[in-house]
């Protein structure tokens, strides 16, 4: 089946994408979906489109799209690789797939290729992991956080001195022209 040109809202822009539905699709089915993220400097018709096509032949509904400022998608400056904007576009692409009757909203994945994997990891770090962590905490689970001081140093006598030394070093480095 030929790719279907689509666009979807993401913040204040509309990224362009290509949706691929397996030729074997039967009306009323809800198939798993995969957002396929292109490499840095790439566009949906290149690597991501090839992966999307192959995955579609394996029974997945796929969406390859141009992140903002890339390819035919809106956004300036052109060709900017912004991992945070890429994460937002990835979230919006997943949301778009959940609106399709052909897609099982509980079976959506993201495949990032090259710089697309950075967008996927940023998406997970900003959206998925905090949501999962927040749900666990709300259910009485342990709070997950990253301490400033490595756990194996917390009980050492010189922690305050090390923190002061680190702050002083930062202040000194900021004065270097």
mmCIF file with all atom_site columns, C-alpha atoms in Angstrom:
data_model
loop_
_atom_site.group_PDB
_atom_site.id
_atom_site.type_symbol
_atom_site.label_atom_id
_atom_site.label_alt_id
_atom_site.label_comp_id
_atom_site.label_asym_id
_atom_site.label_entity_id
_atom_site.label_seq_id
_atom_site.pdbx_PDB_ins_code
_atom_site.Cartn_x
_atom_site.Cartn_y
_atom_site.Cartn_z
_atom_site.occupancy
_atom_site.B_iso_or_equiv
_atom_site.pdbx_formal_charge
_atom_site.auth_seq_id
_atom_site.auth_comp_id
_atom_site.auth_asym_id
_atom_site.auth_atom_id
_atom_site.pdbx_PDB_model_num
ATOM 1   C CA . UNK A 1 1   ? 0.000   0.000  0.000  1.00 0.00 ? 1   UNK A CA 1
ATOM 2   C CA . UNK A 1 2   ? 1.257   3.493  -0.814 1.00 0.00 ? 2   UNK A CA 1
ATOM 3   C CA . UNK A 1 3   ? 2.043   5.849  2.082  1.00 0.00 ? 3   UNK A CA 1
ATOM 4   C CA . UNK A 1 4   ? -0.751  8.245  3.042  1.00 0.00 ? 4   UNK A CA 1
ATOM 5   C CA . UNK A 1 5   ? 0.350   11.866 3.482  1.00 0.00 ? 5   UNK A CA 1
ATOM 6   C CA . UNK A 1 6   ? -0.844  13.297 6.802  1.00 0.00 ? 6   UNK A CA 1
ATOM 7   C CA . UNK A 1 7   ? -0.077  16.120 9.208  1.00 0.00 ? 7   UNK A CA 1
ATOM 8   C CA . UNK A 1 8   ? -0.797  16.417 12.915 1.00 0.00 ? 8   UNK A CA 1
ATOM 9   C CA . UNK A 1 9   ? -0.672  19.194 15.521 1.00 0.00 ? 9   UNK A CA 1
ATOM 10  C CA . UNK A 1 10  ? 2.434   19.549 17.702 1.00 0.00 ? 10  UNK A CA 1
ATOM 11  C CA . UNK A 1 11  ? 2.645   22.695 19.833 1.00 0.00 ? 11  UNK A CA 1
ATOM 12  C CA . UNK A 1 12  ? 2.203   25.555 17.369 1.00 0.00 ? 12  UNK A CA 1
ATOM 13  C CA . UNK A 1 13  ? 3.159   23.692 14.174 1.00 0.00 ? 13  UNK A CA 1
ATOM 14  C CA . UNK A 1 14  ? 1.949   20.769 12.060 1.00 0.00 ? 14  UNK A CA 1
ATOM 15  C CA . UNK A 1 15  ? 4.622   18.185 11.213 1.00 0.00 ? 15  UNK A CA 1
ATOM 16  C CA . UNK A 1 16  ? 4.115   16.300 7.950  1.00 0.00 ? 16  UNK A CA 1
ATOM 17  C CA . UNK A 1 17  ? 4.136   12.533 7.942  1.00 0.00 ? 17  UNK A CA 1
ATOM 18  C CA . UNK A 1 18  ? 3.454   9.417  5.934  1.00 0.00 ? 18  UNK A CA 1
ATOM 19  C CA . UNK A 1 19  ? 1.185   6.761  7.373  1.00 0.00 ? 19  UNK A CA 1
ATOM 20  C CA . UNK A 1 20  ? 1.584   3.197  6.121  1.00 0.00 ? 20  UNK A CA 1
ATOM 21  C CA . UNK A 1 21  ? -1.099  0.580  6.637  1.00 0.00 ? 21  UNK A CA 1
ATOM 22  C CA . UNK A 1 22  ? -0.319  -3.085 5.893  1.00 0.00 ? 22  UNK A CA 1
ATOM 23  C CA . UNK A 1 23  ? -1.835  -4.430 2.670  1.00 0.00 ? 23  UNK A CA 1
ATOM 24  C CA . UNK A 1 24  ? -3.164  -7.308 4.778  1.00 0.00 ? 24  UNK A CA 1
ATOM 25  C CA . UNK A 1 25  ? -5.210  -4.905 6.944  1.00 0.00 ? 25  UNK A CA 1
ATOM 26  C CA . UNK A 1 26  ? -8.815  -6.027 7.503  1.00 0.00 ? 26  UNK A CA 1
ATOM 27  C CA . UNK A 1 27  ? -11.520 -3.447 8.205  1.00 0.00 ? 27  UNK A CA 1
ATOM 28  C CA . UNK A 1 28  ? -12.193 -3.192 11.948 1.00 0.00 ? 28  UNK A CA 1
ATOM 29  C CA . UNK A 1 29  ? -8.778  -4.504 13.032 1.00 0.00 ? 29  UNK A CA 1
ATOM 30  C CA . UNK A 1 30  ? -6.743  -2.553 15.580 1.00 0.00 ? 30  UNK A CA 1
ATOM 31  C CA . UNK A 1 31  ? -3.083  -3.142 14.802 1.00 0.00 ? 31  UNK A CA 1
ATOM 32  C CA . UNK A 1 32  ? 0.034   -2.110 16.722 1.00 0.00 ? 32  UNK A CA 1
ATOM 33  C CA . UNK A 1 33  ? 1.531   1.205  15.639 1.00 0.00 ? 33  UNK A CA 1
ATOM 34  C CA . UNK A 1 34  ? 5.104   2.448  15.411 1.00 0.00 ? 34  UNK A CA 1
ATOM 35  C CA . UNK A 1 35  ? 6.365   6.006  15.034 1.00 0.00 ? 35  UNK A CA 1
ATOM 36  C CA . UNK A 1 36  ? 9.613   5.867  13.048 1.00 0.00 ? 36  UNK A CA 1
ATOM 37  C CA . UNK A 1 37  ? 11.958  8.816  13.686 1.00 0.00 ? 37  UNK A CA 1
ATOM 38  C CA . UNK A 1 38  ? 14.418  9.844  10.984 1.00 0.00 ? 38  UNK A CA 1
ATOM 39  C CA . UNK A 1 39  ? 18.179  10.384 11.425 1.00 0.00 ? 39  UNK A CA 1
ATOM 40  C CA . UNK A 1 40  ? 19.649  13.863 11.834 1.00 0.00 ? 40  UNK A CA 1
ATOM 41  C CA . UNK A 1 41  ? 19.405  15.765 8.579  1.00 0.00 ? 41  UNK A CA 1
ATOM 42  C CA . UNK A 1 42  ? 17.087  13.096 7.198  1.00 0.00 ? 42  UNK A CA 1
ATOM 43  C CA . UNK A 1 43  ? 13.513  13.205 6.008  1.00 0.00 ? 43  UNK A CA 1
ATOM 44  C CA . UNK A 1 44  ? 10.572  10.836 6.220  1.00 0.00 ? 44  UNK A CA 1
ATOM 45  C CA . UNK A 1 45  ? 11.035  9.551  2.659  1.00 0.00 ? 45  UNK A CA 1
ATOM 46  C CA . UNK A 1 46  ? 14.573  8.314  3.340  1.00 0.00 ? 46  UNK A CA 1
ATOM 47  C CA . UNK A 1 47  ? 15.748  5.892  6.056  1.00 0.00 ? 47  UNK A CA 1
ATOM 48  C CA . UNK A 1 48  ? 12.700  6.293  8.298  1.00 0.00 ? 48  UNK A CA 1
ATOM 49  C CA . UNK A 1 49  ? 10.382  5.677  5.341  1.00 0.00 ? 49  UNK A CA 1
ATOM 50  C CA . UNK A 1 50  ? 12.242  2.509  4.375  1.00 0.00 ? 50  UNK A CA 1
ATOM 51  C CA . UNK A 1 51  ? 12.024  1.172  7.942  1.00 0.00 ? 51  UNK A CA 1
ATOM 52  C CA . UNK A 1 52  ? 8.352   2.194  8.134  1.00 0.00 ? 52  UNK A CA 1
ATOM 53  C CA . UNK A 1 53  ? 7.604   0.362  4.884  1.00 0.00 ? 53  UNK A CA 1
ATOM 54  C CA . UNK A 1 54  ? 9.343   -2.821 6.043  1.00 0.00 ? 54  UNK A CA 1
ATOM 55  C CA . UNK A 1 55  ? 7.570   -2.713 9.414  1.00 0.00 ? 55  UNK A CA 1
ATOM 56  C CA . UNK A 1 56  ? 4.236   -2.170 7.675  1.00 0.00 ? 56  UNK A CA 1
ATOM 57  C CA . UNK A 1 57  ? 4.859   -5.342 5.644  1.00 0.00 ? 57  UNK A CA 1
ATOM 58  C CA . UNK A 1 58  ? 5.267   -7.121 9.001  1.00 0.00 ? 58  UNK A CA 1
ATOM 59  C CA . UNK A 1 59  ? 1.790   -6.036 10.165 1.00 0.00 ? 59  UNK A CA 1
ATOM 60  C CA . UNK A 1 60  ? 2.414   -2.690 11.879 1.00 0.00 ? 60  UNK A CA 1
ATOM 61  C CA . UNK A 1 61  ? 0.752   0.617  11.106 1.00 0.00 ? 61  UNK A CA 1
ATOM 62  C CA . UNK A 1 62  ? 3.667   3.019  10.830 1.00 0.00 ? 62  UNK A CA 1
ATOM 63  C CA . UNK A 1 63  ? 4.125   6.760  10.865 1.00 0.00 ? 63  UNK A CA 1
ATOM 64  C CA . UNK A 1 64  ? 7.342   8.290  9.552  1.00 0.00 ? 64  UNK A CA 1
ATOM 65  C CA . UNK A 1 65  ? 7.323   12.061 9.908  1.00 0.00 ? 65  UNK A CA 1
ATOM 66  C CA . UNK A 1 66  ? 9.584   15.054 9.462  1.00 0.00 ? 66  UNK A CA 1
ATOM 67  C CA . UNK A 1 67  ? 10.367  16.623 12.822 1.00 0.00 ? 67  UNK A CA 1
ATOM 68  C CA . UNK A 1 68  ? 9.743   20.373 12.970 1.00 0.00 ? 68  UNK A CA 1
ATOM 69  C CA . UNK A 1 69  ? 12.085  22.419 10.783 1.00 0.00 ? 69  UNK A CA 1
ATOM 70  C CA . UNK A 1 70  ? 12.965  19.290 8.783  1.00 0.00 ? 70  UNK A CA 1
ATOM 71  C CA . UNK A 1 71  ? 11.800  18.165 5.343  1.00 0.00 ? 71  UNK A CA 1
ATOM 72  C CA . UNK A 1 72  ? 8.309   19.426 4.492  1.00 0.00 ? 72  UNK A CA 1
ATOM 73  C CA . UNK A 1 73  ? 7.318   20.143 8.107  1.00 0.00 ? 73  UNK A CA 1
ATOM 74  C CA . UNK A 1 74  ? 6.815   23.675 9.358  1.00 0.00 ? 74  UNK A CA 1
ATOM 75  C CA . UNK A 1 75  ? 9.292   25.396 11.644 1.00 0.00 ? 75  UNK A CA 1
ATOM 76  C CA . UNK A 1 76  ? 12.223  27.763 11.637 1.00 0.00 ? 76  UNK A CA 1
ATOM 77  C CA . UNK A 1 77  ? 15.110  27.983 11.599 1.00 0.00 ? 77  UNK A CA 1
ATOM 78  C CA . UNK A 1 78  ? 15.192  25.282 8.952  1.00 0.00 ? 78  UNK A CA 1
ATOM 79  C CA . UNK A 1 79  ? 17.174  22.074 9.574  1.00 0.00 ? 79  UNK A CA 1
ATOM 80  C CA . UNK A 1 80  ? 17.509  22.736 13.319 1.00 0.00 ? 80  UNK A CA 1
ATOM 81  C CA . UNK A 1 81  ? 18.041  19.548 15.358 1.00 0.00 ? 81  UNK A CA 1
ATOM 82  C CA . UNK A 1 82  ? 16.344  20.355 18.675 1.00 0.00 ? 82  UNK A CA 1
ATOM 83  C CA . UNK A 1 83  ? 15.959  17.229 20.859 1.00 0.00 ? 83  UNK A CA 1
ATOM 84  C CA . UNK A 1 84  ? 13.330  18.873 23.075 1.00 0.00 ? 84  UNK A CA 1
ATOM 85  C CA . UNK A 1 85  ? 11.202  19.908 20.090 1.00 0.00 ? 85  UNK A CA 1
ATOM 86  C CA . UNK A 1 86  ? 11.795  16.428 18.650 1.00 0.00 ? 86  UNK A CA 1
ATOM 87  C CA . UNK A 1 87  ? 10.484  14.920 21.889 1.00 0.00 ? 87  UNK A CA 1
ATOM 88  C CA . UNK A 1 88  ? 7.381   17.114 21.670 1.00 0.00 ? 88  UNK A CA 1
ATOM 89  C CA . UNK A 1 89  ? 6.833   16.091 18.041 1.00 0.00 ? 89  UNK A CA 1
ATOM 90  C CA . UNK A 1 90  ? 7.304   12.436 19.021 1.00 0.00 ? 90  UNK A CA 1
ATOM 91  C CA . UNK A 1 91  ? 4.707   12.772 21.793 1.00 0.00 ? 91  UNK A CA 1
ATOM 92  C CA . UNK A 1 92  ? 2.328   14.415 19.330 1.00 0.00 ? 92  UNK A CA 1
ATOM 93  C CA . UNK A 1 93  ? 2.932   11.667 16.751 1.00 0.00 ? 93  UNK A CA 1
ATOM 94  C CA . UNK A 1 94  ? 2.092   9.005  19.349 1.00 0.00 ? 94  UNK A CA 1
ATOM 95  C CA . UNK A 1 95  ? -1.021  10.987 20.281 1.00 0.00 ? 95  UNK A CA 1
ATOM 96  C CA . UNK A 1 96  ? -1.979  11.168 16.601 1.00 0.00 ? 96  UNK A CA 1
ATOM 97  C CA . UNK A 1 97  ? -1.703  7.372  16.274 1.00 0.00 ? 97  UNK A CA 1
ATOM 98  C CA . UNK A 1 98  ? -4.011  6.938  19.290 1.00 0.00 ? 98  UNK A CA 1
ATOM 99  C CA . UNK A 1 99  ? -6.746  8.807  17.376 1.00 0.00 ? 99  UNK A CA 1
ATOM 100 C CA . UNK A 1 100 ? -6.797  6.299  14.520 1.00 0.00 ? 100 UNK A CA 1
ATOM 101 C CA . UNK A 1 101 ? -9.426  3.552  14.661 1.00 0.00 ? 101 UNK A CA 1
ATOM 102 C CA . UNK A 1 102 ? -6.984  1.180  12.920 1.00 0.00 ? 102 UNK A CA 1
ATOM 103 C CA . UNK A 1 103 ? -4.385  1.476  15.727 1.00 0.00 ? 103 UNK A CA 1
ATOM 104 C CA . UNK A 1 104 ? -4.495  -0.270 19.099 1.00 0.00 ? 104 UNK A CA 1
ATOM 105 C CA . UNK A 1 105 ? -3.683  2.651  21.454 1.00 0.00 ? 105 UNK A CA 1
ATOM 106 C CA . UNK A 1 106 ? -2.150  0.262  24.004 1.00 0.00 ? 106 UNK A CA 1
ATOM 107 C CA . UNK A 1 107 ? 0.325   -1.101 21.462 1.00 0.00 ? 107 UNK A CA 1
ATOM 108 C CA . UNK A 1 108 ? 2.230   1.903  20.134 1.00 0.00 ? 108 UNK A CA 1
ATOM 109 C CA . UNK A 1 109 ? 6.008   2.019  19.981 1.00 0.00 ? 109 UNK A CA 1
ATOM 110 C CA . UNK A 1 110 ? 8.668   4.478  18.881 1.00 0.00 ? 110 UNK A CA 1
ATOM 111 C CA . UNK A 1 111 ? 11.697  3.562  16.774 1.00 0.00 ? 111 UNK A CA 1
ATOM 112 C CA . UNK A 1 112 ? 14.411  6.205  16.652 1.00 0.00 ? 112 UNK A CA 1
ATOM 113 C CA . UNK A 1 113 ? 17.175  5.975  14.054 1.00 0.00 ? 113 UNK A CA 1
ATOM 114 C CA . UNK A 1 114 ? 20.415  7.893  14.734 1.00 0.00 ? 114 UNK A CA 1
ATOM 115 C CA . UNK A 1 115 ? 19.406  11.404 15.942 1.00 0.00 ? 115 UNK A CA 1
ATOM 116 C CA . UNK A 1 116 ? 15.825  10.118 15.993 1.00 0.00 ? 116 UNK A CA 1
ATOM 117 C CA . UNK A 1 117 ? 16.861  7.936  18.926 1.00 0.00 ? 117 UNK A CA 1
ATOM 118 C CA . UNK A 1 118 ? 17.872  11.092 20.807 1.00 0.00 ? 118 UNK A CA 1
ATOM 119 C CA . UNK A 1 119 ? 14.355  12.447 20.283 1.00 0.00 ? 119 UNK A CA 1
ATOM 120 C CA . UNK A 1 120 ? 12.955  9.124  21.515 1.00 0.00 ? 120 UNK A CA 1
ATOM 121 C CA . UNK A 1 121 ? 15.198  9.052  24.608 1.00 0.00 ? 121 UNK A CA 1
ATOM 122 C CA . UNK A 1 122 ? 14.448  12.716 25.360 1.00 0.00 ? 122 UNK A CA 1
ATOM 123 C CA . UNK A 1 123 ? 10.729  11.937 24.989 1.00 0.00 ? 123 UNK A CA 1
ATOM 124 C CA . UNK A 1 124 ? 11.066  9.044  27.438 1.00 0.00 ? 124 UNK A CA 1
ATOM 125 C CA . UNK A 1 125 ? 13.082  11.129 29.919 1.00 0.00 ? 125 UNK A CA 1
ATOM 126 C CA . UNK A 1 126 ? 10.688  14.096 29.812 1.00 0.00 ? 126 UNK A CA 1
ATOM 127 C CA . UNK A 1 127 ? 7.340   12.344 29.468 1.00 0.00 ? 127 UNK A CA 1
ATOM 128 C CA . UNK A 1 128 ? 7.301   8.568  29.949 1.00 0.00 ? 128 UNK A CA 1
ATOM 129 C CA . UNK A 1 129 ? 9.654   8.087  32.912 1.00 0.00 ? 129 UNK A CA 1
ATOM 130 C CA . UNK A 1 130 ? 8.294   10.976 35.031 1.00 0.00 ? 130 UNK A CA 1
ATOM 131 C CA . UNK A 1 131 ? 4.773   9.695  34.403 1.00 0.00 ? 131 UNK A CA 1
ATOM 132 C CA . UNK A 1 132 ? 5.706   6.153  35.407 1.00 0.00 ? 132 UNK A CA 1
ATOM 133 C CA . UNK A 1 133 ? 7.655   7.403  38.430 1.00 0.00 ? 133 UNK A CA 1
ATOM 134 C CA . UNK A 1 134 ? 4.792   9.695  39.475 1.00 0.00 ? 134 UNK A CA 1
ATOM 135 C CA . UNK A 1 135 ? 2.312   6.830  39.240 1.00 0.00 ? 135 UNK A CA 1
ATOM 136 C CA . UNK A 1 136 ? 4.548   4.596  41.388 1.00 0.00 ? 136 UNK A CA 1
ATOM 137 C CA . UNK A 1 137 ? 4.985   7.325  44.015 1.00 0.00 ? 137 UNK A CA 1
ATOM 138 C CA . UNK A 1 138 ? 1.234   8.011  44.043 1.00 0.00 ? 138 UNK A CA 1
ATOM 139 C CA . UNK A 1 139 ? 0.707   4.313  44.766 1.00 0.00 ? 139 UNK A CA 1
ATOM 140 C CA . UNK A 1 140 ? 3.126   4.444  47.699 1.00 0.00 ? 140 UNK A CA 1
ATOM 141 C CA . UNK A 1 141 ? 6.296   3.445  45.859 1.00 0.00 ? 141 UNK A CA 1
ATOM 142 C CA . UNK A 1 142 ? 9.779   4.768  46.462 1.00 0.00 ? 142 UNK A CA 1
ATOM 143 C CA . UNK A 1 143 ? 10.697  8.204  45.110 1.00 0.00 ? 143 UNK A CA 1
ATOM 144 C CA . UNK A 1 144 ? 13.328  8.035  42.365 1.00 0.00 ? 144 UNK A CA 1
ATOM 145 C CA . UNK A 1 145 ? 15.816  10.900 42.165 1.00 0.00 ? 145 UNK A CA 1
ATOM 146 C CA . UNK A 1 146 ? 19.380  11.686 41.208 1.00 0.00 ? 146 UNK A CA 1
ATOM 147 C CA . UNK A 1 147 ? 21.388  13.087 44.118 1.00 0.00 ? 147 UNK A CA 1
ATOM 148 C CA . UNK A 1 148 ? 24.077  15.727 43.676 1.00 0.00 ? 148 UNK A CA 1
ATOM 149 C CA . UNK A 1 149 ? 26.449  13.617 45.737 1.00 0.00 ? 149 UNK A CA 1
ATOM 150 C CA . UNK A 1 150 ? 27.118  10.009 44.717 1.00 0.00 ? 150 UNK A CA 1
ATOM 151 C CA . UNK A 1 151 ? 25.435  7.642  47.195 1.00 0.00 ? 151 UNK A CA 1
ATOM 152 C CA . UNK A 1 152 ? 28.743  6.019  48.190 1.00 0.00 ? 152 UNK A CA 1
ATOM 153 C CA . UNK A 1 153 ? 30.065  9.437  49.352 1.00 0.00 ? 153 UNK A CA 1
ATOM 154 C CA . UNK A 1 154 ? 27.069  10.659 51.350 1.00 0.00 ? 154 UNK A CA 1
ATOM 155 C CA . UNK A 1 155 ? 28.446  9.493  54.712 1.00 0.00 ? 155 UNK A CA 1
ATOM 156 C CA . UNK A 1 156 ? 32.002  10.713 54.191 1.00 0.00 ? 156 UNK A CA 1
ATOM 157 C CA . UNK A 1 157 ? 33.251  13.451 56.480 1.00 0.00 ? 157 UNK A CA 1
ATOM 158 C CA . UNK A 1 158 ? 34.537  15.618 53.650 1.00 0.00 ? 158 UNK A CA 1
ATOM 159 C CA . UNK A 1 159 ? 31.279  15.971 51.642 1.00 0.00 ? 159 UNK A CA 1
ATOM 160 C CA . UNK A 1 160 ? 30.828  19.649 52.573 1.00 0.00 ? 160 UNK A CA 1
ATOM 161 C CA . UNK A 1 161 ? 34.435  20.400 51.662 1.00 0.00 ? 161 UNK A CA 1
ATOM 162 C CA . UNK A 1 162 ? 34.036  18.608 48.306 1.00 0.00 ? 162 UNK A CA 1
ATOM 163 C CA . UNK A 1 163 ? 30.831  20.531 47.532 1.00 0.00 ? 163 UNK A CA 1
ATOM 164 C CA . UNK A 1 164 ? 32.522  23.845 48.359 1.00 0.00 ? 164 UNK A CA 1
ATOM 165 C CA . UNK A 1 165 ? 35.547  22.908 46.241 1.00 0.00 ? 165 UNK A CA 1
ATOM 166 C CA . UNK A 1 166 ? 33.266  22.054 43.301 1.00 0.00 ? 166 UNK A CA 1
ATOM 167 C CA . UNK A 1 167 ? 31.386  25.357 43.624 1.00 0.00 ? 167 UNK A CA 1
ATOM 168 C CA . UNK A 1 168 ? 34.640  27.329 43.863 1.00 0.00 ? 168 UNK A CA 1
ATOM 169 C CA . UNK A 1 169 ? 35.981  25.563 40.775 1.00 0.00 ? 169 UNK A CA 1
ATOM 170 C CA . UNK A 1 170 ? 32.829  26.399 38.821 1.00 0.00 ? 170 UNK A CA 1
ATOM 171 C CA . UNK A 1 171 ? 33.071  30.042 39.853 1.00 0.00 ? 171 UNK A CA 1
ATOM 172 C CA . UNK A 1 172 ? 36.732  30.171 38.833 1.00 0.00 ? 172 UNK A CA 1
ATOM 173 C CA . UNK A 1 173 ? 36.032  28.548 35.448 1.00 0.00 ? 173 UNK A CA 1
ATOM 174 C CA . UNK A 1 174 ? 33.283  31.066 34.716 1.00 0.00 ? 174 UNK A CA 1
ATOM 175 C CA . UNK A 1 175 ? 35.881  33.863 34.790 1.00 0.00 ? 175 UNK A CA 1
ATOM 176 C CA . UNK A 1 176 ? 37.962  32.331 32.002 1.00 0.00 ? 176 UNK A CA 1
ATOM 177 C CA . UNK A 1 177 ? 37.568  34.434 28.803 1.00 0.00 ? 177 UNK A CA 1
#
